[in-house]
Amino acid sequence: MSQLSTRHLLGIKDVTESDIRLILETAANFKEVINRPIKKVPSLRDITIANIFFENSTRTRLSFELAEKRLSADVVNFSSSNSSVKKGETLVDTVNNILAMKVDMVVMRHASPGAPHFLSRNVKANIVNAGDGTHEHPTQALLDSFSMQEKLGDLAGKKVAIIGDILHSRVALSNIFCLQKLGAEVMVCGPITLLPKYISSLGVKVELDVKKALEWCDVANVLRIQLERQQIKYFPSLREYSLYYGINKKMLDSLNKEIVLMHPGPINRGVELSSDAADSAHSIILDQVENGVAVRMAVLYLLAGARN
């Protein structure tokens, strides 16, 4: 198989295991490209891509833009804060006006879960979901799996603990779907107030003790507390959260095995991770950032091949 089964990347739930493996294999080739002295290839020279972000972003937006430019695509950046959205324009009208300028693909981040799915049914361009509310963040899950594979090899049978604010995290849901499709065992860990009620129905283990989670896992993927999405207090204070769920190097060194430490960013140092843990030999956090460009290059390249 050399082509995706879908013309959009809306979520990991919607793609097959074969799609995921094809993206990861293609990303390995593009990682070799971006480490050359000349980092550019002409693969998408005739394609125009619009990055449409209705939420703040640093890593994801820069990573997509760099991936697009490495593939020689023409890039249009859109930010809702200084657009006609502020004047009451609808999402479909905004995107159709952009597409009228002959844009081929749309990378979109939106605060509303399902926004990319809605858009895919109403416009002709390929849609890539760069995060939709608390729903999914598919390219983050793909780059996380790619980074784990680089470090550990085949993920079948590997144990991955996702630790932190599971309730508000789109990264957690996409990672669960992706890791399960690749044969890994998944555990979620956090305060019970930050675990969704339905979480056990997804076929994951649930643990409330972070030390037990670290002893169980081969990989710890640590998530930040998403205060901007929380309408009520889910725990007494950040200090108390850090005391019970914060991970430091001493905890990692006390384990009777080496584990891999990951974080999708941005890190709240001193809350979910101490600086000595984030910067330790266990950490592959900066590898995740580098791999994000290669994985997003693979996604864009393969979706361009699936255009109708």
mmCIF file of C-alpha atoms in Angstrom:
data_model
loop_
_atom_site.group_PDB
_atom_site.id
_atom_site.type_symbol
_atom_site.label_atom_id
_atom_site.label_comp_id
_atom_site.label_asym_id
_atom_site.label_seq_id
_atom_site.Cartn_x
_atom_site.Cartn_y
_atom_site.Cartn_z
ATOM 1 C CA MET A 1 0.000 0.000 0.000
ATOM 2 C CA SER A 2 1.438 3.371 -1.025
ATOM 3 C CA GLN A 3 -1.618 5.593 -0.668
ATOM 4 C CA LEU A 4 -3.809 6.614 2.262
ATOM 5 C CA SER A 5 -7.343 5.240 2.482
ATOM 6 C CA THR A 6 -8.673 8.755 3.210
ATOM 7 C CA ARG A 7 -8.307 12.205 1.654
ATOM 8 C CA HIS A 8 -8.424 13.989 5.035
ATOM 9 C CA LEU A 9 -6.649 13.550 8.370
ATOM 10 C CA LEU A 10 -9.434 14.383 10.816
ATOM 11 C CA GLY A 11 -8.508 12.053 13.667
ATOM 12 C CA ILE A 12 -6.669 8.833 14.430
ATOM 13 C CA LYS A 13 -10.003 7.126 15.100
ATOM 14 C CA ASP A 14 -10.835 7.555 11.385
ATOM 15 C CA VAL A 15 -7.632 6.047 9.920
ATOM 16 C CA THR A 16 -6.501 2.434 9.594
ATOM 17 C CA GLU A 17 -3.422 0.753 11.031
ATOM 18 C CA SER A 18 -2.079 0.557 7.455
ATOM 19 C CA ASP A 19 -2.508 4.335 7.083
ATOM 20 C CA ILE A 20 -0.584 4.936 10.322
ATOM 21 C CA ARG A 21 2.255 2.610 9.315
ATOM 22 C CA LEU A 22 2.473 4.219 5.860
ATOM 23 C CA ILE A 23 2.714 7.696 7.437
ATOM 24 C CA LEU A 24 5.444 6.546 9.860
ATOM 25 C CA GLU A 25 7.442 4.845 7.079
ATOM 26 C CA THR A 26 7.173 7.951 4.887
ATOM 27 C CA ALA A 27 8.190 10.151 7.843
ATOM 28 C CA ALA A 28 11.385 8.111 8.273
ATOM 29 C CA ASN A 29 12.332 8.991 4.683
ATOM 30 C CA PHE A 30 11.548 12.673 5.223
ATOM 31 C CA LYS A 31 13.575 12.748 8.449
ATOM 32 C CA GLU A 32 16.598 11.776 6.380
ATOM 33 C CA VAL A 33 15.751 14.656 3.993
ATOM 34 C CA ILE A 34 15.533 17.321 6.718
ATOM 35 C CA ASN A 35 18.931 16.304 8.076
ATOM 36 C CA ARG A 36 20.646 16.923 4.717
ATOM 37 C CA PRO A 37 22.569 20.156 4.037
ATOM 38 C CA ILE A 38 19.841 21.016 1.469
ATOM 39 C CA LYS A 39 16.600 20.313 3.321
ATOM 40 C CA LYS A 40 14.093 21.044 0.564
ATOM 41 C CA VAL A 41 12.378 18.716 -1.934
ATOM 42 C CA PRO A 42 10.001 19.734 -4.772
ATOM 43 C CA SER A 43 7.275 17.216 -3.859
ATOM 44 C CA LEU A 44 4.441 19.765 -3.376
ATOM 45 C CA ARG A 45 5.693 22.472 -5.717
ATOM 46 C CA ASP A 46 2.257 22.881 -7.357
ATOM 47 C CA ILE A 47 0.243 22.806 -4.091
ATOM 48 C CA THR A 48 -1.022 25.754 -2.023
ATOM 49 C CA ILE A 49 -1.725 25.104 1.669
ATOM 50 C CA ALA A 50 -3.605 27.395 4.059
ATOM 51 C CA ASN A 51 -2.833 27.209 7.787
ATOM 52 C CA ILE A 52 -6.053 28.355 9.486
ATOM 53 C CA PHE A 53 -5.661 28.684 13.255
ATOM 54 C CA PHE A 54 -8.563 29.771 15.451
ATOM 55 C CA GLU A 55 -6.566 29.001 18.623
ATOM 56 C CA ASN A 56 -3.083 29.982 19.787
ATOM 57 C CA SER A 57 -0.228 27.725 18.726
ATOM 58 C CA THR A 58 3.565 27.854 18.601
ATOM 59 C CA ARG A 59 5.047 24.389 17.976
ATOM 60 C CA THR A 60 2.236 22.975 15.819
ATOM 61 C CA ARG A 61 1.899 26.033 13.604
ATOM 62 C CA LEU A 62 5.656 26.452 13.094
ATOM 63 C CA SER A 63 6.065 22.716 12.502
ATOM 64 C CA PHE A 64 3.352 22.621 9.821
ATOM 65 C CA GLU A 65 4.678 25.758 8.140
ATOM 66 C CA LEU A 66 8.222 24.391 8.079
ATOM 67 C CA ALA A 67 6.998 21.020 6.768
ATOM 68 C CA GLU A 68 5.092 22.768 3.960
ATOM 69 C CA LYS A 69 8.100 24.882 2.990
ATOM 70 C CA ARG A 70 10.445 21.873 3.089
ATOM 71 C CA LEU A 71 8.082 20.271 0.522
ATOM 72 C CA SER A 72 8.169 23.455 -1.649
ATOM 73 C CA ALA A 73 4.440 24.180 -1.192
ATOM 74 C CA ASP A 74 3.069 27.712 -1.333
ATOM 75 C CA VAL A 75 1.909 28.671 2.170
ATOM 76 C CA VAL A 76 -0.861 31.019 3.333
ATOM 77 C CA ASN A 77 -1.169 31.756 7.064
ATOM 78 C CA PHE A 78 -4.496 32.817 8.570
ATOM 79 C CA SER A 79 -5.136 33.963 12.124
ATOM 80 C CA SER A 80 -8.694 34.493 13.338
ATOM 81 C CA SER A 81 -7.671 37.322 15.686
ATOM 82 C CA ASN A 82 -7.191 39.772 12.793
ATOM 83 C CA SER A 83 -9.714 38.408 10.279
ATOM 84 C CA SER A 84 -13.342 38.840 9.209
ATOM 85 C CA VAL A 85 -14.314 36.164 11.741
ATOM 86 C CA LYS A 86 -14.317 39.069 14.189
ATOM 87 C CA LYS A 87 -16.982 40.686 11.991
ATOM 88 C CA GLY A 88 -19.296 37.671 12.197
ATOM 89 C CA GLU A 89 -18.203 35.624 9.177
ATOM 90 C CA THR A 90 -18.965 31.890 9.471
ATOM 91 C CA LEU A 91 -16.324 29.144 9.373
ATOM 92 C CA VAL A 92 -17.523 27.790 6.004
ATOM 93 C CA ASP A 93 -17.623 31.281 4.438
ATOM 94 C CA THR A 94 -14.130 32.046 5.757
ATOM 95 C CA VAL A 95 -12.669 28.842 4.329
ATOM 96 C CA ASN A 96 -14.569 29.071 1.018
ATOM 97 C CA ASN A 97 -13.225 32.592 0.520
ATOM 98 C CA ILE A 98 -9.712 31.263 1.081
ATOM 99 C CA LEU A 99 -10.350 28.331 -1.284
ATOM 100 C CA ALA A 100 -11.627 30.748 -3.951
ATOM 101 C CA MET A 101 -8.006 31.916 -4.120
ATOM 102 C CA LYS A 102 -7.148 28.379 -5.354
ATOM 103 C CA VAL A 103 -5.917 26.801 -2.128
ATOM 104 C CA ASP A 104 -5.592 23.002 -2.312
ATOM 105 C CA MET A 105 -5.220 21.938 1.326
ATOM 106 C CA VAL A 106 -6.288 23.345 4.703
ATOM 107 C CA VAL A 107 -4.538 22.771 8.030
ATOM 108 C CA MET A 108 -6.958 23.870 10.744
ATOM 109 C CA ARG A 109 -6.955 24.261 14.522
ATOM 110 C CA HIS A 110 -10.272 25.141 16.140
ATOM 111 C CA ALA A 111 -11.650 25.299 19.683
ATOM 112 C CA SER A 112 -14.805 23.357 18.755
ATOM 113 C CA PRO A 113 -14.620 19.532 18.679
ATOM 114 C CA GLY A 114 -15.679 18.248 15.251
ATOM 115 C CA ALA A 115 -14.926 21.482 13.366
ATOM 116 C CA PRO A 116 -12.561 19.779 10.859
ATOM 117 C CA HIS A 117 -15.137 17.019 10.245
ATOM 118 C CA PHE A 118 -17.798 19.659 9.563
ATOM 119 C CA LEU A 119 -15.450 21.473 7.208
ATOM 120 C CA SER A 120 -14.537 18.298 5.305
ATOM 121 C CA ARG A 121 -18.229 17.819 4.444
ATOM 122 C CA ASN A 122 -18.636 21.383 3.182
ATOM 123 C CA VAL A 123 -15.490 22.228 1.194
ATOM 124 C CA LYS A 124 -13.552 20.458 -1.555
ATOM 125 C CA ALA A 125 -9.999 20.824 -0.167
ATOM 126 C CA ASN A 126 -8.074 18.216 1.833
ATOM 127 C CA ILE A 127 -8.416 18.949 5.564
ATOM 128 C CA VAL A 128 -5.758 18.271 8.202
ATOM 129 C CA ASN A 129 -6.868 18.547 11.816
ATOM 130 C CA ALA A 130 -4.226 20.430 13.830
ATOM 131 C CA GLY A 131 -6.322 20.086 17.007
ATOM 132 C CA ASP A 132 -10.068 20.457 17.581
ATOM 133 C CA GLY A 133 -10.955 21.454 21.124
ATOM 134 C CA THR A 134 -10.603 18.557 23.570
ATOM 135 C CA HIS A 135 -11.263 15.991 20.828
ATOM 136 C CA GLU A 136 -8.210 14.947 18.769
ATOM 137 C CA HIS A 137 -4.743 16.059 17.692
ATOM 138 C CA PRO A 138 -3.771 13.374 15.149
ATOM 139 C CA THR A 139 -0.357 14.621 14.010
ATOM 140 C CA GLN A 140 0.821 14.867 17.636
ATOM 141 C CA ALA A 141 -0.099 11.225 18.212
ATOM 142 C CA LEU A 142 1.674 10.220 14.997
ATOM 143 C CA LEU A 143 4.872 12.057 15.907
ATOM 144 C CA ASP A 144 4.729 10.610 19.438
ATOM 145 C CA SER A 145 4.453 7.073 18.042
ATOM 146 C CA PHE A 146 7.231 7.787 15.539
ATOM 147 C CA SER A 147 9.481 9.031 18.379
ATOM 148 C CA MET A 148 8.711 5.927 20.481
ATOM 149 C CA GLN A 149 9.456 3.647 17.534
ATOM 150 C CA GLU A 150 12.810 5.355 16.992
ATOM 151 C CA LYS A 151 13.730 4.691 20.612
ATOM 152 C CA LEU A 152 12.118 1.280 21.254
ATOM 153 C CA GLY A 153 11.466 -0.330 17.868
ATOM 154 C CA ASP A 154 8.109 -2.027 17.185
ATOM 155 C CA LEU A 155 5.498 -0.762 19.660
ATOM 156 C CA ALA A 156 3.550 -4.051 19.827
ATOM 157 C CA GLY A 157 3.451 -5.089 23.485
ATOM 158 C CA LYS A 158 5.135 -1.915 24.742
ATOM 159 C CA LYS A 159 3.599 -0.231 27.788
ATOM 160 C CA VAL A 160 2.808 3.488 27.552
ATOM 161 C CA ALA A 161 1.497 5.571 30.449
ATOM 162 C CA ILE A 162 -0.214 8.878 29.652
ATOM 163 C CA ILE A 163 -0.003 10.993 32.801
ATOM 164 C CA GLY A 164 -1.748 14.266 33.667
ATOM 165 C CA ASP A 165 -4.852 16.142 32.548
ATOM 166 C CA ILE A 166 -6.551 13.414 30.496
ATOM 167 C CA LEU A 167 -9.996 15.039 30.715
ATOM 168 C CA HIS A 168 -9.099 18.166 28.716
ATOM 169 C CA SER A 169 -6.425 16.663 26.459
ATOM 170 C CA ARG A 170 -6.883 16.072 22.732
ATOM 171 C CA VAL A 171 -3.361 14.588 22.707
ATOM 172 C CA ALA A 172 -4.397 11.810 25.120
ATOM 173 C CA LEU A 173 -7.319 10.601 22.991
ATOM 174 C CA SER A 174 -5.347 10.568 19.732
ATOM 175 C CA ASN A 175 -2.434 8.788 21.444
ATOM 176 C CA ILE A 176 -4.731 6.124 22.886
ATOM 177 C CA PHE A 177 -6.229 5.368 19.441
ATOM 178 C CA CYS A 178 -2.822 5.402 17.693
ATOM 179 C CA LEU A 179 -0.954 3.283 20.247
ATOM 180 C CA GLN A 180 -3.728 0.676 20.411
ATOM 181 C CA LYS A 181 -3.757 0.364 16.614
ATOM 182 C CA LEU A 182 0.008 -0.249 16.750
ATOM 183 C CA GLY A 183 -0.416 -2.953 19.404
ATOM 184 C CA ALA A 184 0.816 -1.090 22.514
ATOM 185 C CA GLU A 185 -0.741 -1.329 25.982
ATOM 186 C CA VAL A 186 -1.955 2.022 27.314
ATOM 187 C CA MET A 187 -2.474 3.262 30.863
ATOM 188 C CA VAL A 188 -3.829 6.663 31.910
ATOM 189 C CA CYS A 189 -2.850 8.210 35.227
ATOM 190 C CA GLY A 190 -3.959 11.370 36.996
ATOM 191 C CA PRO A 191 -6.261 12.709 39.689
ATOM 192 C CA ILE A 192 -9.672 11.073 39.425
ATOM 193 C CA THR A 193 -11.197 14.519 38.749
ATOM 194 C CA LEU A 194 -9.041 14.783 35.583
ATOM 195 C CA LEU A 195 -9.982 11.359 34.186
ATOM 196 C CA PRO A 196 -13.034 11.195 31.872
ATOM 197 C CA LYS A 197 -15.890 8.991 33.098
ATOM 198 C CA TYR A 198 -15.839 6.942 29.889
ATOM 199 C CA ILE A 199 -12.069 6.319 29.903
ATOM 200 C CA SER A 200 -12.159 2.611 30.880
ATOM 201 C CA SER A 201 -14.472 1.925 27.907
ATOM 202 C CA LEU A 202 -11.540 2.758 25.610
ATOM 203 C CA GLY A 203 -9.704 -0.374 26.735
ATOM 204 C CA VAL A 204 -6.992 1.378 28.770
ATOM 205 C CA LYS A 205 -5.720 0.674 32.277
ATOM 206 C CA VAL A 206 -6.474 3.360 34.888
ATOM 207 C CA GLU A 207 -4.037 4.225 37.694
ATOM 208 C CA LEU A 208 -4.261 6.984 40.314
ATOM 209 C CA ASP A 209 -0.725 6.557 41.722
ATOM 210 C CA VAL A 210 1.953 8.108 39.503
ATOM 211 C CA LYS A 211 4.760 6.012 41.031
ATOM 212 C CA LYS A 212 2.931 2.784 40.161
ATOM 213 C CA ALA A 213 2.355 4.076 36.629
ATOM 214 C CA LEU A 214 6.078 4.803 36.201
ATOM 215 C CA GLU A 215 7.002 1.335 37.524
ATOM 216 C CA TRP A 216 4.586 -0.261 34.998
ATOM 217 C CA CYS A 217 5.460 1.630 31.829
ATOM 218 C CA ASP A 218 8.198 1.648 29.190
ATOM 219 C CA VAL A 219 7.221 5.183 28.132
ATOM 220 C CA ALA A 220 5.734 8.001 30.203
ATOM 221 C CA ASN A 221 3.999 10.638 28.077
ATOM 222 C CA VAL A 222 3.345 13.525 30.463
ATOM 223 C CA LEU A 223 0.623 16.114 29.767
ATOM 224 C CA ARG A 224 0.307 19.627 31.133
ATOM 225 C CA ILE A 225 -2.593 20.908 33.192
ATOM 226 C CA GLN A 226 -4.806 22.792 30.714
ATOM 227 C CA LEU A 227 -5.989 25.613 32.956
ATOM 228 C CA GLU A 228 -7.350 27.559 29.956
ATOM 229 C CA ARG A 229 -9.978 24.829 29.357
ATOM 230 C CA GLN A 230 -10.997 24.375 32.983
ATOM 231 C CA GLN A 231 -14.184 26.147 34.043
ATOM 232 C CA ILE A 232 -14.048 24.850 37.643
ATOM 233 C CA LYS A 233 -11.271 23.804 40.050
ATOM 234 C CA TYR A 234 -10.386 20.129 39.652
ATOM 235 C CA PHE A 235 -7.725 20.083 42.418
ATOM 236 C CA PRO A 236 -6.803 22.427 45.290
ATOM 237 C CA SER A 237 -3.660 24.038 43.795
ATOM 238 C CA LEU A 238 -0.835 23.575 41.291
ATOM 239 C CA ARG A 239 1.504 23.077 44.226
ATOM 240 C CA GLU A 240 -0.562 20.148 45.492
ATOM 241 C CA TYR A 241 -0.833 18.679 41.989
ATOM 242 C CA SER A 242 2.954 18.888 41.631
ATOM 243 C CA LEU A 243 3.421 17.233 45.035
ATOM 244 C CA TYR A 244 1.296 14.190 44.092
ATOM 245 C CA TYR A 245 1.663 13.965 40.296
ATOM 246 C CA GLY A 246 4.815 15.909 39.432
ATOM 247 C CA ILE A 247 7.693 13.821 38.050
ATOM 248 C CA ASN A 248 11.315 14.562 38.931
ATOM 249 C CA LYS A 249 14.663 12.953 38.093
ATOM 250 C CA LYS A 250 14.941 11.340 41.532
ATOM 251 C CA MET A 251 11.739 9.390 40.824
ATOM 252 C CA LEU A 252 13.034 8.295 37.421
ATOM 253 C CA ASP A 253 16.419 7.238 38.815
ATOM 254 C CA SER A 254 14.743 5.206 41.580
ATOM 255 C CA LEU A 255 13.037 2.925 39.029
ATOM 256 C CA ASN A 256 14.623 -0.477 38.440
ATOM 257 C CA LYS A 257 14.588 0.093 34.670
ATOM 258 C CA GLU A 258 15.149 2.812 32.080
ATOM 259 C CA ILE A 259 11.975 4.475 30.817
ATOM 260 C CA VAL A 260 11.446 7.022 28.060
ATOM 261 C CA LEU A 261 10.049 10.422 29.077
ATOM 262 C CA MET A 262 7.914 12.424 26.638
ATOM 263 C CA HIS A 263 5.868 15.641 26.679
ATOM 264 C CA PRO A 264 3.894 17.218 23.797
ATOM 265 C CA GLY A 265 4.663 20.760 25.063
ATOM 266 C CA PRO A 266 4.451 23.374 26.272
ATOM 267 C CA ILE A 267 5.994 22.159 29.541
ATOM 268 C CA ASN A 268 4.958 23.792 32.797
ATOM 269 C CA ARG A 269 8.274 23.258 34.559
ATOM 270 C CA GLY A 270 7.886 22.637 38.262
ATOM 271 C CA VAL A 271 4.291 21.414 37.845
ATOM 272 C CA GLU A 272 4.026 18.168 35.839
ATOM 273 C CA LEU A 273 7.781 17.888 35.234
ATOM 274 C CA SER A 274 10.794 19.225 37.101
ATOM 275 C CA SER A 275 13.576 20.776 35.003
ATOM 276 C CA ASP A 276 16.025 18.015 35.946
ATOM 277 C CA ALA A 277 13.570 15.407 34.600
ATOM 278 C CA ALA A 278 12.683 17.336 31.427
ATOM 279 C CA ASP A 279 16.381 17.832 30.604
ATOM 280 C CA SER A 280 17.534 14.340 31.673
ATOM 281 C CA ALA A 281 18.826 11.458 29.545
ATOM 282 C CA HIS A 282 15.372 9.847 29.893
ATOM 283 C CA SER A 283 13.782 12.688 27.916
ATOM 284 C CA ILE A 284 13.171 12.659 24.145
ATOM 285 C CA ILE A 285 11.098 15.867 24.207
ATOM 286 C CA LEU A 286 13.257 17.733 21.672
ATOM 287 C CA ASP A 287 13.332 14.635 19.444
ATOM 288 C CA GLN A 288 9.526 14.865 19.375
ATOM 289 C CA VAL A 289 9.778 18.451 18.081
ATOM 290 C CA GLU A 290 12.217 17.462 15.332
ATOM 291 C CA ASN A 291 10.149 14.423 14.366
ATOM 292 C CA GLY A 292 7.036 16.608 14.167
ATOM 293 C CA VAL A 293 8.352 18.247 10.991
ATOM 294 C CA ALA A 294 9.095 14.892 9.306
ATOM 295 C CA VAL A 295 5.721 13.394 10.293
ATOM 296 C CA ARG A 296 3.798 16.434 9.068
ATOM 297 C CA MET A 297 5.750 16.374 5.804
ATOM 298 C CA ALA A 298 4.651 12.743 5.401
ATOM 299 C CA VAL A 299 0.991 13.560 6.132
ATOM 300 C CA LEU A 300 0.885 16.458 3.657
ATOM 301 C CA TYR A 301 2.732 14.520 0.957
ATOM 302 C CA LEU A 302 0.441 11.485 1.239
ATOM 303 C CA LEU A 303 -2.762 13.543 1.378
ATOM 304 C CA ALA A 304 -1.648 15.451 -1.726
ATOM 305 C CA GLY A 305 -1.414 12.065 -3.460
ATOM 306 C CA ALA A 306 -4.981 11.274 -2.328
ATOM 307 C CA ARG A 307 -6.542 14.444 -3.774
ATOM 308 C CA ASN A 308 -9.660 13.958 -5.891
#
